[in-house]
mmCIF file of C-alpha atoms in Angstrom:
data_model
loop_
_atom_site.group_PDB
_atom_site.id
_atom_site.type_symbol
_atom_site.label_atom_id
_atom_site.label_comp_id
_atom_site.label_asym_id
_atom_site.label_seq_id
_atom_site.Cartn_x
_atom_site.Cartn_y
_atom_site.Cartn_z
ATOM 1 C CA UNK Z 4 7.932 -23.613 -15.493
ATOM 2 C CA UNK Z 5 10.762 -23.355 -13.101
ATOM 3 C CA UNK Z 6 13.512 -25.764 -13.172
ATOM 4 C CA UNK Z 7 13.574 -28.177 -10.398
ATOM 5 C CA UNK Z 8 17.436 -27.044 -9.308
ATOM 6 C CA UNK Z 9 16.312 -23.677 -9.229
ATOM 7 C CA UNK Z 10 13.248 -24.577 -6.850
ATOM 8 C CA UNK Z 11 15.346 -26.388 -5.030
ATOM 9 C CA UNK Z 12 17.659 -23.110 -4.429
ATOM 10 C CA UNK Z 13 14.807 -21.421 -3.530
ATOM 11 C CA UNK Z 14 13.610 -23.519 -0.727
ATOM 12 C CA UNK Z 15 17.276 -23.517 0.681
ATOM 13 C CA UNK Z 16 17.217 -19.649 1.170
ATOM 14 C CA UNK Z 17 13.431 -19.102 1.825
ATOM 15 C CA UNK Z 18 13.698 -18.368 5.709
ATOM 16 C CA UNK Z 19 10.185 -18.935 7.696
ATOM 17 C CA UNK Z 20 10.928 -15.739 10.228
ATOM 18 C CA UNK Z 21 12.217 -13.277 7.306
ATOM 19 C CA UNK Z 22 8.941 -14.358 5.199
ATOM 20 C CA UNK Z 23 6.432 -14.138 8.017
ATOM 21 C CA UNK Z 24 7.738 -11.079 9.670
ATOM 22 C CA UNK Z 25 7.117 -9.387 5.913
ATOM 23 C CA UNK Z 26 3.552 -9.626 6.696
ATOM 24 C CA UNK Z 27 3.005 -10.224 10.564
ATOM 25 C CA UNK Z 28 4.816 -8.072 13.518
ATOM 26 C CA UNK Z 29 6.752 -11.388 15.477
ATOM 27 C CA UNK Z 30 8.140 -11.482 18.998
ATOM 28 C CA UNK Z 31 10.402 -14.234 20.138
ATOM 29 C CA UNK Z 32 8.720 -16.420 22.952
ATOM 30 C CA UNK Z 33 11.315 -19.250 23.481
ATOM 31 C CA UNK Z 34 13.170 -21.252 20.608
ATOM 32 C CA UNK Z 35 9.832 -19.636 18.602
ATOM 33 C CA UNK Z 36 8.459 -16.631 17.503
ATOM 34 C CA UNK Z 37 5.013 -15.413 17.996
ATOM 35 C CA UNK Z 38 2.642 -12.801 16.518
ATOM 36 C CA UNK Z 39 -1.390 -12.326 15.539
ATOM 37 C CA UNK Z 40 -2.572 -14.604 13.060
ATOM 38 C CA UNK Z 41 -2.644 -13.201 9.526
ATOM 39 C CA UNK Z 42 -5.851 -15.705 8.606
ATOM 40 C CA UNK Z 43 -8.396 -15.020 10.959
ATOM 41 C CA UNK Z 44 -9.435 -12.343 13.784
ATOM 42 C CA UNK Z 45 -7.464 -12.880 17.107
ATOM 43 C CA UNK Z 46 -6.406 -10.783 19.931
ATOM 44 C CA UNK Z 47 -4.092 -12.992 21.673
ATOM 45 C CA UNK Z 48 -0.502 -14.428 19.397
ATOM 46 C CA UNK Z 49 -2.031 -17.921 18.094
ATOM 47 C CA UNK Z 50 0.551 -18.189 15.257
ATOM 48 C CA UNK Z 51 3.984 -19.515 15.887
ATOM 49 C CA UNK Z 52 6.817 -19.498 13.366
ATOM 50 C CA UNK Z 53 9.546 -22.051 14.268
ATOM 51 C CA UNK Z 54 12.859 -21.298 12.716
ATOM 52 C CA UNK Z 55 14.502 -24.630 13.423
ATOM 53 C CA UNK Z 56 11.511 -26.469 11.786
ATOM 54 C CA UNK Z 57 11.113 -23.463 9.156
ATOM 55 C CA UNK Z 58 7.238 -23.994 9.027
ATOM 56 C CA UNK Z 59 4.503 -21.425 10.913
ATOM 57 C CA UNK Z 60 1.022 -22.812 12.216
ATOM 58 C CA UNK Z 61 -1.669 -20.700 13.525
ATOM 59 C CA UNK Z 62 -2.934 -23.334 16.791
ATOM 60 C CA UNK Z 63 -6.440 -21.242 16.813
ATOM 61 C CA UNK Z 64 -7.744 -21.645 12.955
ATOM 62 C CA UNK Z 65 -4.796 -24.498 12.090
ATOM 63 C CA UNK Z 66 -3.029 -22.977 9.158
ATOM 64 C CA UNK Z 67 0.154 -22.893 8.213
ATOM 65 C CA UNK Z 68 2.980 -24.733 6.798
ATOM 66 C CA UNK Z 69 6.464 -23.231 4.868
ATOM 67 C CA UNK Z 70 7.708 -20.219 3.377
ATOM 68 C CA UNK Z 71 5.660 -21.055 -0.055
ATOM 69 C CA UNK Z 72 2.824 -22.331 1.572
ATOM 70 C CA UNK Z 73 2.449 -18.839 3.573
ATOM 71 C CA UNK Z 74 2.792 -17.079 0.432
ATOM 72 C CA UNK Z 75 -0.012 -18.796 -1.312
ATOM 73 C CA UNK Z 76 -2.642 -18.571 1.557
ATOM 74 C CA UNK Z 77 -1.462 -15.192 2.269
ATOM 75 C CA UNK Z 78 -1.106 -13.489 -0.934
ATOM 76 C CA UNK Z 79 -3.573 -16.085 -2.958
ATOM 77 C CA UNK Z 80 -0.147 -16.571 -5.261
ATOM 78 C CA UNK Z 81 0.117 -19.682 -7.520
ATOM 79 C CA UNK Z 82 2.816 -21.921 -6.359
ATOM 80 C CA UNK Z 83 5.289 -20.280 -9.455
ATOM 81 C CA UNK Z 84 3.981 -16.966 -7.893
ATOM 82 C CA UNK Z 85 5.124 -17.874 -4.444
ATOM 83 C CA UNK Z 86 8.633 -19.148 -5.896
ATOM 84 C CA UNK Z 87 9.015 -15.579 -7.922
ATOM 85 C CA UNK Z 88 8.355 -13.557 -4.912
ATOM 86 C CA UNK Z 89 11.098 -15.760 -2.624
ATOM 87 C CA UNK Z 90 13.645 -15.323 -5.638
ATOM 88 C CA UNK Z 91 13.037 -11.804 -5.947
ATOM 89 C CA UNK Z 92 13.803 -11.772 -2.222
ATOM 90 C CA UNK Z 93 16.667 -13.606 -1.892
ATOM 91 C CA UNK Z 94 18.281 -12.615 -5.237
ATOM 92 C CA UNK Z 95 18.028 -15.867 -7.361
ATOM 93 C CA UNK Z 96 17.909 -15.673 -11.048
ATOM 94 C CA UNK Z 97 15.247 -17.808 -12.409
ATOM 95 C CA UNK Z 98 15.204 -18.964 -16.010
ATOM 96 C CA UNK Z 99 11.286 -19.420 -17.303
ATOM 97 C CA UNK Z 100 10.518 -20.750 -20.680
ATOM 98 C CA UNK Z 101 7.806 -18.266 -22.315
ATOM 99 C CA UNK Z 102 4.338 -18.756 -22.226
ATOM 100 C CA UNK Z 103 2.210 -20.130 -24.601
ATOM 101 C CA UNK Z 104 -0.902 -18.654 -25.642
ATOM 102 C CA UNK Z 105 -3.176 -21.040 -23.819
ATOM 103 C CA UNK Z 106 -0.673 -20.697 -20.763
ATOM 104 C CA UNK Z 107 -1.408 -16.882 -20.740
ATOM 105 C CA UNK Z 108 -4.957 -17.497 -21.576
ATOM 106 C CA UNK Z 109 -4.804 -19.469 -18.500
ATOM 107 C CA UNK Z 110 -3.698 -17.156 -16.312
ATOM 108 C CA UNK Z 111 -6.363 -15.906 -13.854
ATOM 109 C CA UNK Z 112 -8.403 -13.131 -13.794
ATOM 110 C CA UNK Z 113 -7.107 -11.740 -11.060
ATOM 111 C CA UNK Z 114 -3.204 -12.381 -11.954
ATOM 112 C CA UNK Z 115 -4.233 -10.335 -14.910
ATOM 113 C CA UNK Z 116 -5.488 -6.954 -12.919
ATOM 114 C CA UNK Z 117 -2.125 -7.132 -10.824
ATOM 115 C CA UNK Z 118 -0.594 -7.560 -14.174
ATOM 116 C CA UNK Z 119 -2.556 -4.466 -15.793
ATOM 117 C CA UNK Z 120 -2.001 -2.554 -12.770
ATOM 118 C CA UNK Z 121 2.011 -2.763 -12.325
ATOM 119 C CA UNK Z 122 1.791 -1.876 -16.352
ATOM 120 C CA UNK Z 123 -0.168 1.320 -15.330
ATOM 121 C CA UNK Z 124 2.309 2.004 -12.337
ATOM 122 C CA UNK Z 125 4.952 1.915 -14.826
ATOM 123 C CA UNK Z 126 2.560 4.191 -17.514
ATOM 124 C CA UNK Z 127 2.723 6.927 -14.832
ATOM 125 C CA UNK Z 128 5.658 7.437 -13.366
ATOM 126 C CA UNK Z 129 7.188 6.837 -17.272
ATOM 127 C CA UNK Z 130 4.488 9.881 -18.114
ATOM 128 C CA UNK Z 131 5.474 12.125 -15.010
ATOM 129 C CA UNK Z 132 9.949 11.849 -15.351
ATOM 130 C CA UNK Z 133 10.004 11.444 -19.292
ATOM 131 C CA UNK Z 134 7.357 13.119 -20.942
ATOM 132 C CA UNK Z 135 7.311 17.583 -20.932
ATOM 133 C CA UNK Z 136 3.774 17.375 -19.555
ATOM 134 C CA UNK Z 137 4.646 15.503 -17.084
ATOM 135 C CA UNK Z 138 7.719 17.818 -16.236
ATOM 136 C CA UNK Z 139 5.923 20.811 -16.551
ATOM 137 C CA UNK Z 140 2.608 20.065 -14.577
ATOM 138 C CA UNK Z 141 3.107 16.952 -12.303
ATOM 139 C CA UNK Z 142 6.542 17.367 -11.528
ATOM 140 C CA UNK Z 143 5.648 21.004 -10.661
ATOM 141 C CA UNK Z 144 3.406 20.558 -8.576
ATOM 142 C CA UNK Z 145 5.452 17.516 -6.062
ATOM 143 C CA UNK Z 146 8.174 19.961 -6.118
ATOM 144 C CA UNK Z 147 5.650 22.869 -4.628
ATOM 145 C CA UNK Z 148 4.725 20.262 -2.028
ATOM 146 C CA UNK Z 149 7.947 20.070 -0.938
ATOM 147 C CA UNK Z 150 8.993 16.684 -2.065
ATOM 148 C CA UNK Z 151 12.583 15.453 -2.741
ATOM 149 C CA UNK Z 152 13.007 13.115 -5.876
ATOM 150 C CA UNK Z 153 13.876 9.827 -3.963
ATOM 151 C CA UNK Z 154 10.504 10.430 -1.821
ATOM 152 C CA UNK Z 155 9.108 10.401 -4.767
ATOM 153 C CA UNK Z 156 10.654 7.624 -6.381
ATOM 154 C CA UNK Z 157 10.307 5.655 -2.819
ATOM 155 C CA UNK Z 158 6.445 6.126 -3.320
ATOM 156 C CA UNK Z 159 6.430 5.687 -7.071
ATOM 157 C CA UNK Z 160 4.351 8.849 -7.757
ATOM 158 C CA UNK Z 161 3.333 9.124 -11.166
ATOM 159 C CA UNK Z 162 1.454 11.546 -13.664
ATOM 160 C CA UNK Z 163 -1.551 10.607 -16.017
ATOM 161 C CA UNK Z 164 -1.394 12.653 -19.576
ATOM 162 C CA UNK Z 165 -4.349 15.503 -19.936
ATOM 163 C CA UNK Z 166 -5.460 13.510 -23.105
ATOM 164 C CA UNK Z 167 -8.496 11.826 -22.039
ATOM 165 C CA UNK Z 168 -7.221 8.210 -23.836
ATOM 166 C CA UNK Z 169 -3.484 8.639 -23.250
ATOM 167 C CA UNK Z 170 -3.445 5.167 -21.011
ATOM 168 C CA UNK Z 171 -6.298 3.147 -22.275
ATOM 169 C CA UNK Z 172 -5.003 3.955 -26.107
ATOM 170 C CA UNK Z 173 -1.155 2.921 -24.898
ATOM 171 C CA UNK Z 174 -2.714 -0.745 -23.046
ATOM 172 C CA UNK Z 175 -4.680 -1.380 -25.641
ATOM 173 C CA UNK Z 176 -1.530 -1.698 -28.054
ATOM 174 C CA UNK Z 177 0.437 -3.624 -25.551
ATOM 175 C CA UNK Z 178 -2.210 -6.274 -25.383
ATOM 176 C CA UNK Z 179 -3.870 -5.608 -21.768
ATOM 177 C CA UNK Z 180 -7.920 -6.662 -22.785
ATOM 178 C CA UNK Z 181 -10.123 -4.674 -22.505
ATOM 179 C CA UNK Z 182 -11.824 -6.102 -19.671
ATOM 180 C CA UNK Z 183 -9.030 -5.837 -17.508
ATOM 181 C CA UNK Z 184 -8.666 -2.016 -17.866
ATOM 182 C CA UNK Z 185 -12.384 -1.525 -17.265
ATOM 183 C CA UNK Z 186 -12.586 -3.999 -14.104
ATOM 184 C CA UNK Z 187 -9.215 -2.398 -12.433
ATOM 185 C CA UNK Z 188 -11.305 1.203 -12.827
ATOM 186 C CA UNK Z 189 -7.806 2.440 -14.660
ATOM 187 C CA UNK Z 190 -10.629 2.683 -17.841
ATOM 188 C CA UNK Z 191 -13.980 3.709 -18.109
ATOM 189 C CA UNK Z 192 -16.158 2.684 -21.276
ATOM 190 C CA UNK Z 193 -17.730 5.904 -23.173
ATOM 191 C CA UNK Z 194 -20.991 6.317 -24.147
ATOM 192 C CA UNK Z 195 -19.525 5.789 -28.165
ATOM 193 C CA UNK Z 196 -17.530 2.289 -26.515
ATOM 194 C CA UNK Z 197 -14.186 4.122 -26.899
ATOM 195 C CA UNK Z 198 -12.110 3.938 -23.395
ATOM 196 C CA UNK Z 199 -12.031 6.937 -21.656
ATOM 197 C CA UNK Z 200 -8.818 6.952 -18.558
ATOM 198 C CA UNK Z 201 -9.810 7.871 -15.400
ATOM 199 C CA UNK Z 202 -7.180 9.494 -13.887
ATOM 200 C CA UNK Z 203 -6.603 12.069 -17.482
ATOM 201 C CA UNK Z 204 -4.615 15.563 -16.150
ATOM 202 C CA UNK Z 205 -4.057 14.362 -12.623
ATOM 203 C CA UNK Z 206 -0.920 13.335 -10.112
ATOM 204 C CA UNK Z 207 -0.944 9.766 -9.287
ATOM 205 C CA UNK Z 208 -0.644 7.791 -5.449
ATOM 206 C CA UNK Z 209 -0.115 3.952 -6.308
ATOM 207 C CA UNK Z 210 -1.527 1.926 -3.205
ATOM 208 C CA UNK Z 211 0.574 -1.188 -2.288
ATOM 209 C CA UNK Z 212 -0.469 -4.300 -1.155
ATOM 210 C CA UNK Z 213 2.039 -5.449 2.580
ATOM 211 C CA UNK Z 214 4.016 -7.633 -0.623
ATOM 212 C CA UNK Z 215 4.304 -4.391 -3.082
ATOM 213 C CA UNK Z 216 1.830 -5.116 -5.363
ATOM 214 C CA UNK Z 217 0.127 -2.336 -7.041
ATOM 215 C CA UNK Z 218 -3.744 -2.893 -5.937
ATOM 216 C CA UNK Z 219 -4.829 0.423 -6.916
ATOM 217 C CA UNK Z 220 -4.367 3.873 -7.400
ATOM 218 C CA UNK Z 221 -5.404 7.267 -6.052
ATOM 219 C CA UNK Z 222 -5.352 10.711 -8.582
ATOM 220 C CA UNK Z 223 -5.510 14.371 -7.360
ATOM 221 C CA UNK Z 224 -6.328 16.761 -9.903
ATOM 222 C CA UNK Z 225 -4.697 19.840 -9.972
ATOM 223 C CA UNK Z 226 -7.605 21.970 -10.837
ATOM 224 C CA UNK Z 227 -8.720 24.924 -8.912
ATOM 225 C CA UNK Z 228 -11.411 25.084 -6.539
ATOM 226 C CA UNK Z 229 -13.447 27.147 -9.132
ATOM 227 C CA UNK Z 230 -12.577 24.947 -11.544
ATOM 228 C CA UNK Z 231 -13.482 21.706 -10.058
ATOM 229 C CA UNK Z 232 -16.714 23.282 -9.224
ATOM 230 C CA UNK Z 233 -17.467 24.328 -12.854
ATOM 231 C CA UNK Z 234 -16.736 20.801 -14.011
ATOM 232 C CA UNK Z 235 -18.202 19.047 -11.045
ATOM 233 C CA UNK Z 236 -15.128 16.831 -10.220
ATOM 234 C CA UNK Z 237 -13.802 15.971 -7.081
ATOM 235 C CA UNK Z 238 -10.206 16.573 -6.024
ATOM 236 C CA UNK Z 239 -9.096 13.036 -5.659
ATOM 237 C CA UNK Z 240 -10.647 10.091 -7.343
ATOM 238 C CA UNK Z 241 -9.639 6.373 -6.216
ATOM 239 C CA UNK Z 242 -10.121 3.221 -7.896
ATOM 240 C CA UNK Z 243 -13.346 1.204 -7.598
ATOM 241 C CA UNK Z 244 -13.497 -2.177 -5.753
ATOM 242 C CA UNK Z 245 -12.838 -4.991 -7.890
ATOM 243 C CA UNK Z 246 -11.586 -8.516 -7.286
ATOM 244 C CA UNK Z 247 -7.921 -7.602 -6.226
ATOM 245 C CA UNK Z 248 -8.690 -3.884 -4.145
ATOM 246 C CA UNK Z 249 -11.309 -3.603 -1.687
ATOM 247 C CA UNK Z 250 -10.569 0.086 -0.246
ATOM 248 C CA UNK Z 251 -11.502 -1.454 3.893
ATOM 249 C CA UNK Z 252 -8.151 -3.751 3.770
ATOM 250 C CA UNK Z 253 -5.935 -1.572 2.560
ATOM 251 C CA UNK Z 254 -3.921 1.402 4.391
ATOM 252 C CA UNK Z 255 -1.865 3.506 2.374
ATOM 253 C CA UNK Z 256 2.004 3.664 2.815
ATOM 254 C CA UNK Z 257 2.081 0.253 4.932
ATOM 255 C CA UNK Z 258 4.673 -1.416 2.688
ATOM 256 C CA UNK Z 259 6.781 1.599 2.880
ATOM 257 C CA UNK Z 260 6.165 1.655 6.528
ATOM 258 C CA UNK Z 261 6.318 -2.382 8.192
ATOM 259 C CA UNK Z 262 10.037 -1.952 9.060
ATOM 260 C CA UNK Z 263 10.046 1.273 10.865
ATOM 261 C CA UNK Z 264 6.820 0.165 12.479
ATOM 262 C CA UNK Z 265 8.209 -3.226 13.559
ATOM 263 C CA UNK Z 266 11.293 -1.509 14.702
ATOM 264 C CA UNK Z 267 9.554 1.371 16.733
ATOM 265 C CA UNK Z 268 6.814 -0.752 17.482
ATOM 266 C CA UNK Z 269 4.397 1.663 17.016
ATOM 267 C CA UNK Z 270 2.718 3.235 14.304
ATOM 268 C CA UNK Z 271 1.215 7.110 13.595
ATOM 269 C CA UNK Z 272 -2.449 6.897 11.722
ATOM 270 C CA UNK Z 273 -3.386 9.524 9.497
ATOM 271 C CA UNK Z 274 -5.904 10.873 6.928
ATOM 272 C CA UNK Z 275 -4.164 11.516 3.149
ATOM 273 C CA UNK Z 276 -1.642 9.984 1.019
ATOM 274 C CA UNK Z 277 0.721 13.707 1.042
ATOM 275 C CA UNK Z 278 0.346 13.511 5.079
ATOM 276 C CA UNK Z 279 1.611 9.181 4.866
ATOM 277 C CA UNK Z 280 4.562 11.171 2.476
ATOM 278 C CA UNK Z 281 5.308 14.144 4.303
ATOM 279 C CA UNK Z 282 5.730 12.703 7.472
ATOM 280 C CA UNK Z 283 7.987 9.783 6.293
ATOM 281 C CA UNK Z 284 10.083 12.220 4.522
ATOM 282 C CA UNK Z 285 10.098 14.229 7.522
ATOM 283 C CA UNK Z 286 11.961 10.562 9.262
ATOM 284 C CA UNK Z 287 8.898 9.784 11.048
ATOM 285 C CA UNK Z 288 8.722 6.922 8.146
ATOM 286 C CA UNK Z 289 6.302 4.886 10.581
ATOM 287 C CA UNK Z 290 3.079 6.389 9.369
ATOM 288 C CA UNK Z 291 0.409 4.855 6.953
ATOM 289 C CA UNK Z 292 -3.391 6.308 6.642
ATOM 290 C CA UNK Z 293 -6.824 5.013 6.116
ATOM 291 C CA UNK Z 294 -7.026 6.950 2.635
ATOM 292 C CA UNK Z 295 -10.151 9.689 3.914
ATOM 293 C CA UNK Z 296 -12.336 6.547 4.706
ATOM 294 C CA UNK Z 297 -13.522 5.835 8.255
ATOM 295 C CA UNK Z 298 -11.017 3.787 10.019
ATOM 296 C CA UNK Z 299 -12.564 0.151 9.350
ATOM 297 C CA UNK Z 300 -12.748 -3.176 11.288
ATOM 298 C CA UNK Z 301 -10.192 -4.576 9.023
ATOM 299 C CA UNK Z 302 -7.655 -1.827 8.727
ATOM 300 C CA UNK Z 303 -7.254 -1.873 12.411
ATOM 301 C CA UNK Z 304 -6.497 -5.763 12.418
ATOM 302 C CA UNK Z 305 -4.059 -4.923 9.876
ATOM 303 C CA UNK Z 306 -2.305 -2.128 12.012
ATOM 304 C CA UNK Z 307 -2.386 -4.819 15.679
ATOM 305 C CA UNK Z 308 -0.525 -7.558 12.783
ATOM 306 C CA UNK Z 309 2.595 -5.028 13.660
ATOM 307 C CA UNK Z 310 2.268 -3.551 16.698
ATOM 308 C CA UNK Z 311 -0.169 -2.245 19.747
ATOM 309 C CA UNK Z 312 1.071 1.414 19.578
ATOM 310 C CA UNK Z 313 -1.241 3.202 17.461
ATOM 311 C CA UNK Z 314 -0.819 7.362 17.735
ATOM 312 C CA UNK Z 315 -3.916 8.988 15.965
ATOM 313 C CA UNK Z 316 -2.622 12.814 14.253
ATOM 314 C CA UNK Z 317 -5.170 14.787 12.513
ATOM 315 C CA UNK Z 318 -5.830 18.055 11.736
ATOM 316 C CA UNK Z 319 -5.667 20.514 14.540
ATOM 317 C CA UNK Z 320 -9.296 21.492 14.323
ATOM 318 C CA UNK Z 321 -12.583 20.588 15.689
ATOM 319 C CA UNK Z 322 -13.176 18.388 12.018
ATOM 320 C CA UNK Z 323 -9.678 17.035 12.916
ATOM 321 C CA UNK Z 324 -10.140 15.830 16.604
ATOM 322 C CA UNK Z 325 -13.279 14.216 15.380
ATOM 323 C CA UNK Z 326 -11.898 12.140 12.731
ATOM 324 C CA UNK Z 327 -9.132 11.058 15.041
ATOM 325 C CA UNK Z 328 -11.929 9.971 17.331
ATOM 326 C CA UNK Z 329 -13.951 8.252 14.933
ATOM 327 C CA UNK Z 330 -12.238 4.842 14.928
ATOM 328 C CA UNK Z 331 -10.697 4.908 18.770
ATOM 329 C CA UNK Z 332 -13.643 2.470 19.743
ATOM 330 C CA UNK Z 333 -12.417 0.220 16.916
ATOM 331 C CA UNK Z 334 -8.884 0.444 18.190
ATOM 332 C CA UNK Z 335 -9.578 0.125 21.958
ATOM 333 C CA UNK Z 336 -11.611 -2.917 20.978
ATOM 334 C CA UNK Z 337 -8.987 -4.460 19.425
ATOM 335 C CA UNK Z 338 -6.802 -3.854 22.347
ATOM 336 C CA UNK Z 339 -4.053 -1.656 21.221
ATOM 337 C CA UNK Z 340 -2.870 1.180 23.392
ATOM 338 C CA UNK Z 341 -4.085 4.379 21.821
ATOM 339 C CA UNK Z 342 -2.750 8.362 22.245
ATOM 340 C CA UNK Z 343 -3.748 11.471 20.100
ATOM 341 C CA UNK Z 344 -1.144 14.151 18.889
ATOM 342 C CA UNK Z 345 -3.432 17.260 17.714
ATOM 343 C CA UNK Z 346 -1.932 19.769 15.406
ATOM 344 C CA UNK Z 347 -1.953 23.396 15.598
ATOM 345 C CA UNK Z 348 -4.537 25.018 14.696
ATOM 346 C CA UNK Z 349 -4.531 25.665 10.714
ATOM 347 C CA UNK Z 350 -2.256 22.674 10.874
ATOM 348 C CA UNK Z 351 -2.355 19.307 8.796
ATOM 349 C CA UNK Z 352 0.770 16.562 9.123
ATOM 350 C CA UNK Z 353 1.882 17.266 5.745
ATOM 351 C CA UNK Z 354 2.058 21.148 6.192
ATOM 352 C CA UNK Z 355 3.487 20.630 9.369
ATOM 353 C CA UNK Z 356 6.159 17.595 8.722
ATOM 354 C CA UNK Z 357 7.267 20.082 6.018
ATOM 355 C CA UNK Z 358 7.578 22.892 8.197
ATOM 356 C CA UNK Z 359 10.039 21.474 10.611
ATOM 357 C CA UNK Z 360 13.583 19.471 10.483
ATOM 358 C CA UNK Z 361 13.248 15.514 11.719
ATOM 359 C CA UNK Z 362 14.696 16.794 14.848
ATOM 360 C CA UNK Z 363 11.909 19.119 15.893
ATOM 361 C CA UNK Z 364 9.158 17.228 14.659
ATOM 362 C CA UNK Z 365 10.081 14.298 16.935
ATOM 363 C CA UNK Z 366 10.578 16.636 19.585
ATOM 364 C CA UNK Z 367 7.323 18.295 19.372
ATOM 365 C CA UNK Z 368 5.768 14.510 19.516
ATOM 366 C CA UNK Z 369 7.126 13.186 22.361
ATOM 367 C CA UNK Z 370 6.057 16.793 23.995
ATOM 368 C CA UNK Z 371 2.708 16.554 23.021
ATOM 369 C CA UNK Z 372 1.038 13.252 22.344
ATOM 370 C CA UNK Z 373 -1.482 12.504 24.913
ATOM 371 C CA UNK Z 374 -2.570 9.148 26.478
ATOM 372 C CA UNK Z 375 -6.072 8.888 25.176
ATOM 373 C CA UNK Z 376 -7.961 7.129 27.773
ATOM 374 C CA UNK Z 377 -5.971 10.434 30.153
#
């Protein structure tokens, strides 16, 4: 599939510490570097990454091995996947002859809900910049929340069409099966068989895998209250597990976030995907949230893969402070060093991010988070 010179290329500029350290928080200990295993739960730095040998190995649960090996235990890619990913990363072109039939037939299942998925990605932000609908209602509404067009852009925010087969109508003439459509939730099958989209008349919050990849998606309507009530709909609607997106792994706004998190080493947990937003275009762009789920086991092993730091900020109100203390046994557990910023009352960290310049919102942080075990 991809021509042994070009492997070879690959290989050459694949570097062990810029790979790992895409996906694991790494401190130098020696001629090595050092961080929590990505493979199995740990509290004490197992996995070592050594740059002169360019290989990692975990000396707890024994895996490792190169830059493509990582890659394919990591992100279950194919060995081709794991090649793609480095030359996307390192700017190589690589030539591929096109599939056959039977090749694409091949493919697996779940290759083919990422596939489906980064189509749909694509479908809605398309739908929200290019289409009048889109303009007039989605757009609309990100602008009265305050957000600039490369925020936007940066989280890949999107708009589904109001007609209730707009999506499933446009996948079903690219060639996406129907099966695919229906097990990434992005479709549901009518009572008449006809595909019916899910997320028809609302705005759209891809969720990213630490690599980028779309796993799944989150859509607000913008219904009233009244109305939502009338039609007995919720305000946001998420996608259902499936093989690729199980919602206890995932924490919205982490790929955006692993930099400034590695580079502040520390990290500000909060509810919604408009707080993860407003904050980071606010400059506090070390912020990711558990999606309006309970903080889980999992998510806060994810969080100590980057740092110990964790700063809980909820809303400043008695249903705020005890969301924010929902999860602290979790985190303490786990061992990372926990404080609590409460708002003001009436406050949430997207109202108040947009309230304030970068300056003052930092200020008003380092005035007034609290040690939590103080």
């Amino acid at each position: 599939m991809i021509d042994i010179n070009t492997v070879a290329r690959i290989r050459a500029a694949a570097d062990i510490v810029q790979v790992v350290g895409e996906f694991v928080s790494l401190r130098k200990s020696g001629a090595n570097f050092k961080g929590l295993c990505p493979f199995h739960d740990e509290k004490t730095p197992s996995f070592m990454v050594s740059p002169a040998k360019q290989i990692c190995k975990c000396f707890s649960c024994g895996k490792g091995g190169d830059a493509v090996k990582f890659l394919m235990e990591h992100e279950q890619f194919s060995y081709v996947e794991a090649l793609r990913w480095l030359a996307r990363k390192y700017g190589i072109a690589v030539e591929e002859r096109e599939l056959s039939d039977e090749e694409k037939a091949a493919q697996s299942a779940r290759e083919a809900m990422f596939v489906v998925n980064g189509w749909a990605r694509d479908f809605f932000v398309q739908s929200l910049r290019e289409s009048a609908e889109g303009a007039a209602i989605g757009m609309t509404y990100f602008r009265q929340r305050g957000l600039r067009d490369d925020i936007i852009r940066r989280f890949q925010l999107g708009y589904s069409p109001s007609s209730r087969h707009a999506l499933s109508s446009a996948a079903t003439e690219k060639g996406f099966q129907r099966k695919y459509l229906i097990d990434t939730g992005l479709s549901i099958e009518g009572h008449d068989g006809r595909l019916i989209d899910r997320y028809y008349g609302r705005v759209i919050f891809p969720v990213f895998t630490v690599s980028g990849r779309v796993v799944a998606f989150g859509g607000r309507t913008l219904l009233s209250k009244e109305e939502q009530k009338a039609k007995s709909i919720g305000k946001y609607i998420n996608s259902p597990e499936s093989d690729i997106y199980h919602k206890k792994d995932e924490l919205y706004g982490l790929f955006q976030a692993k930099q400034a998190i590695a580079k502040y080493n520390k990290v500000f947990l909060v509810e919604g995907y408009l707080d993860v937003i407003s904050m980071f275009q606010a400059g506090v762009e070390n912020v990711v949230a558990s999606s309006g789920t309970s903080l889980t086991s999992r998510q806060v092993r994810l969080i100590h893969r980057f740092t110990e730091n964790v700063t809980l900020l909820y809303d400043g109100d008695a249903a705020g402070l005890h969301a924010a203390l929902r999860g602290v046994n979790m985190l303490l557990s786990e061992g990372l060093n926990i404080r609590v910023l409460t708002l003001p009352e009436g406050e949430d960290p997207d109202t108040f991010a947009q309230g304030r310049s970068p300056e003052a919102l930092r200020e008003y942080i380092d005035a007034s988070e609290t040690d939590f075990i103080t």
